[in-house]
Short mmCIF file of C-alpha atoms and ligand atoms in Angstrom, two decimals:
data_model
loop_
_atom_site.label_atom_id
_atom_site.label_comp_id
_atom_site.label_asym_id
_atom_site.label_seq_id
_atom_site.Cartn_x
_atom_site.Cartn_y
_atom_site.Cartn_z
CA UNK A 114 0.00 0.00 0.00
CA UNK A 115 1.65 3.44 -1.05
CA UNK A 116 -0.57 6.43 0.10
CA UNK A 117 -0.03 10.17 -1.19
CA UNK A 118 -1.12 12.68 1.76
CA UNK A 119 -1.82 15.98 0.36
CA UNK A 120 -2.38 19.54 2.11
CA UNK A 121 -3.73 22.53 0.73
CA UNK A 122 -2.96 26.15 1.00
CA UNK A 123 -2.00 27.62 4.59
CA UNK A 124 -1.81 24.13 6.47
CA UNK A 125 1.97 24.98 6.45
CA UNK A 126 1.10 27.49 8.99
CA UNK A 127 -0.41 25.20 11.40
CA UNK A 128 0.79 26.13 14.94
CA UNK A 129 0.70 29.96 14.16
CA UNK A 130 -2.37 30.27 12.13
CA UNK A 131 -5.75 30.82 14.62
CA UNK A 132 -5.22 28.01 17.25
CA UNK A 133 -8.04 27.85 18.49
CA UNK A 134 -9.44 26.56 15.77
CA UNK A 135 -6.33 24.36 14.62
CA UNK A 136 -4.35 23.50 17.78
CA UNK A 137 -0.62 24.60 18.60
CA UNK A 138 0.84 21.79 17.01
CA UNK A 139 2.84 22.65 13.56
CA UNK A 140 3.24 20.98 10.46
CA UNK A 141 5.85 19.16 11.07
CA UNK A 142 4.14 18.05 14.10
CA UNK A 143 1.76 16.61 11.74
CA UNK A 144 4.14 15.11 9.20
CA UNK A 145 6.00 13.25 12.11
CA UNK A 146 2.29 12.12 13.48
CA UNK A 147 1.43 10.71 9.61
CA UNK A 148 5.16 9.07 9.00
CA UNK A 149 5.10 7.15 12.56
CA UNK A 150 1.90 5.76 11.83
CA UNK A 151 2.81 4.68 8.28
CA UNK A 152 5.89 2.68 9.90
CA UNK A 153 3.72 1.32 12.54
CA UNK A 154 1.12 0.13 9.57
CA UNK A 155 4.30 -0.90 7.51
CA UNK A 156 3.18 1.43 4.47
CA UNK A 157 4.91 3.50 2.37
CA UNK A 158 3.80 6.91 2.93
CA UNK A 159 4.55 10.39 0.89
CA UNK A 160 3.34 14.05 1.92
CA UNK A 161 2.85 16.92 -0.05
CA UNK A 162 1.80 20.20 1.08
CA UNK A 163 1.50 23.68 -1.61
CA UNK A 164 -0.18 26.81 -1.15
CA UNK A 165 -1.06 26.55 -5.48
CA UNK A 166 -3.65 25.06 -7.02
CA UNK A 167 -1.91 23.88 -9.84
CA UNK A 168 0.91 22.08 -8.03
CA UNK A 169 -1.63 20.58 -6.13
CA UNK A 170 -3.12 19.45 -9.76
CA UNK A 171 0.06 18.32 -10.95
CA UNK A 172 1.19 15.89 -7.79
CA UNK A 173 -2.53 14.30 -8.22
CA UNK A 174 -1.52 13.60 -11.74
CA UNK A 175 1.99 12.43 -10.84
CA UNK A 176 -0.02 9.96 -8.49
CA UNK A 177 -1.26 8.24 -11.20
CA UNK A 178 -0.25 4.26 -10.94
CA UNK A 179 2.33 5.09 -8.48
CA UNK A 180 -0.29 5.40 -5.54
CA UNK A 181 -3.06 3.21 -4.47
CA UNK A 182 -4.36 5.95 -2.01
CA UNK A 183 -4.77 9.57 -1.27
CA UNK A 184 -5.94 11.64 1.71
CA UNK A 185 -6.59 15.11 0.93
CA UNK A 186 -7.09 18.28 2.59
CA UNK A 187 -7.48 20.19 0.08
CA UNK A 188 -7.73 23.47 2.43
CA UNK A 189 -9.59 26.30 1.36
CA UNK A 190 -9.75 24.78 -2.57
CA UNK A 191 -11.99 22.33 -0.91
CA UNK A 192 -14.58 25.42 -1.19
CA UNK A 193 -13.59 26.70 -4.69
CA UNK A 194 -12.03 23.98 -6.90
CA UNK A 195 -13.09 21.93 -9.69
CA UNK A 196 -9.57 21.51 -10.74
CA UNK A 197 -8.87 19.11 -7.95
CA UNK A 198 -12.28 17.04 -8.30
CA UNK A 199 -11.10 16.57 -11.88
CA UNK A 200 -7.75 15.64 -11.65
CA UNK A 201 -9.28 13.44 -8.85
CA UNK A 202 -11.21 11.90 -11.51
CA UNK A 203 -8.84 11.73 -14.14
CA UNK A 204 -6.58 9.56 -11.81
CA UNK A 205 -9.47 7.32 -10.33
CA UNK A 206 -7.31 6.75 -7.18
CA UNK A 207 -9.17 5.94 -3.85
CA UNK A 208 -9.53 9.11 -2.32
CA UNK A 209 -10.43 10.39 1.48
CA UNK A 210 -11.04 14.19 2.36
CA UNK A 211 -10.03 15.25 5.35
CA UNK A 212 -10.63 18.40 7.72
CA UNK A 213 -8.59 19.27 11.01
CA UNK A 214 -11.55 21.51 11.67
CA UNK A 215 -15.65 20.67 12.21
CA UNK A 216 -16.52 22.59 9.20
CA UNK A 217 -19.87 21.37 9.14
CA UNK A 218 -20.26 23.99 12.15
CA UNK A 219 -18.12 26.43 10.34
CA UNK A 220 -19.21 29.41 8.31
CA UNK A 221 -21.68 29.24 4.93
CA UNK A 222 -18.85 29.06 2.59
CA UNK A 223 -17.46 25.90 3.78
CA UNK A 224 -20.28 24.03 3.63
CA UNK A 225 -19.69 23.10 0.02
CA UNK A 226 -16.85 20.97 -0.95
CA UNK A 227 -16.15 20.05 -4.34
CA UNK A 228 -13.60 17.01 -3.86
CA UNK A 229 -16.53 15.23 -1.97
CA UNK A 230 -18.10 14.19 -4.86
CA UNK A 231 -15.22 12.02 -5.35
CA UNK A 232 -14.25 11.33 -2.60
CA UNK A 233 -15.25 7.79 -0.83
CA UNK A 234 -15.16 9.65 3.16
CA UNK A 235 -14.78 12.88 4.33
CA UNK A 236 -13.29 12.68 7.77
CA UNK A 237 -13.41 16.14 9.84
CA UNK A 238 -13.71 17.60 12.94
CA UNK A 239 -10.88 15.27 14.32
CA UNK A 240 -8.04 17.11 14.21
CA UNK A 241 -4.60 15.56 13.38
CA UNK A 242 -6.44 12.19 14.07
CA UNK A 243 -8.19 12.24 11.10
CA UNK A 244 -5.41 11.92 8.32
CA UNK A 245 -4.89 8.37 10.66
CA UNK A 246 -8.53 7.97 10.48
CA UNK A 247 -8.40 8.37 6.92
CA UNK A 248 -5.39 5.96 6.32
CA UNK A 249 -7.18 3.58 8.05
CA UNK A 250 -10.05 3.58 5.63
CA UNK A 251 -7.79 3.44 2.96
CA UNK A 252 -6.48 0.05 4.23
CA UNK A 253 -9.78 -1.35 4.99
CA UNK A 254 -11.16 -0.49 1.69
CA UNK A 255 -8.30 -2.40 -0.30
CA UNK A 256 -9.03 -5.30 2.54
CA UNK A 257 -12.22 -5.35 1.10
CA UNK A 258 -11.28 -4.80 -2.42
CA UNK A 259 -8.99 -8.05 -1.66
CA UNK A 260 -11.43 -10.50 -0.36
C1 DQA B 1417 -9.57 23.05 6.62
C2 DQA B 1417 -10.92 23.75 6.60
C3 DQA B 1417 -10.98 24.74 5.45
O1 DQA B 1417 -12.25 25.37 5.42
C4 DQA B 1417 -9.91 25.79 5.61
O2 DQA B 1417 -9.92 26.67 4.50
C5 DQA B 1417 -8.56 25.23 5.82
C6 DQA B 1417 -8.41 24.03 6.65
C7 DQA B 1417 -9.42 22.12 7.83
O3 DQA B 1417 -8.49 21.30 7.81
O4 DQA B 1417 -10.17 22.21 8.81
O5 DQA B 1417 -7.56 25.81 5.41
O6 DQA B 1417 -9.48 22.24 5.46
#
């Protein structure tokens, strides 16, 4: 199992940017958090982070046959892009979205997300726990793809 964990714009700010909504713990924090767990699972794990769109379109595309997985947080595109569903498309890798955040109880313009439709689960609210959440599903979805 090789799983691409990508991160959208301002998720490299994580620690600094408002807290109280995303914790004190950095990005790093979370990279170390995601690459521990991979080990511990015994998967091969890669993580990408970009504040543009189109390098975010780019490493979906690169993905293609060289990842059985993704886990996306696609950050504030998750509100605005049809780029990313596309390319999300155009791969056909299993896909989970993730949020660090609740934004179901978050303002209007985050209620829509246009990866979901692609996506298989959207896993938010749980902060850093949810990109482990999300691996998780990952593995027990090609489990069940294997039986
Ligand atoms: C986020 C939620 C988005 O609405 C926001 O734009 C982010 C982070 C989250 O992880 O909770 O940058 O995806």
């Amino acid at each position: 199992m090789k799983i691409l964990v990508l991160n959208g714009p301002n998720l490299n700010m994580l620690g600094i940017r408002e807290p109280e909504i995303y914790g004190n713990k950095t990005y790093e924090d979370l990279c170390d958090l995601i690459n521990a767990y991979a080990k511990e699972k015994r998967i091969a794990v890669d993580i990408f982070q970009s504040n543009h769109e189109g390098d975010l379109v780019d490493e979906i595309q690169d993905a293609y046959s060289e990842y059985n997985g993704i886990v996306i947080n696609p950050a504030a595109y998750t509100h605005t892009s049809v780029a990313l569903l596309d390319a999300l498309k155009a791969v056909g890798i299993p896909a989970v979205e993730v949020h660090i955040s609740d934004v179901s109880k978050r303002e209007d313009y985050r209620q829509i997300s246009f990866v979901r439709e692609y996506c298989f689960e959207t896993v938010s609210g749980l902060g850093f726990q949810g990109y482990l959440k999300a691996i998780d599903l990952l593995l027990e979805r090609q489990n069940d793809c294997n039986n």
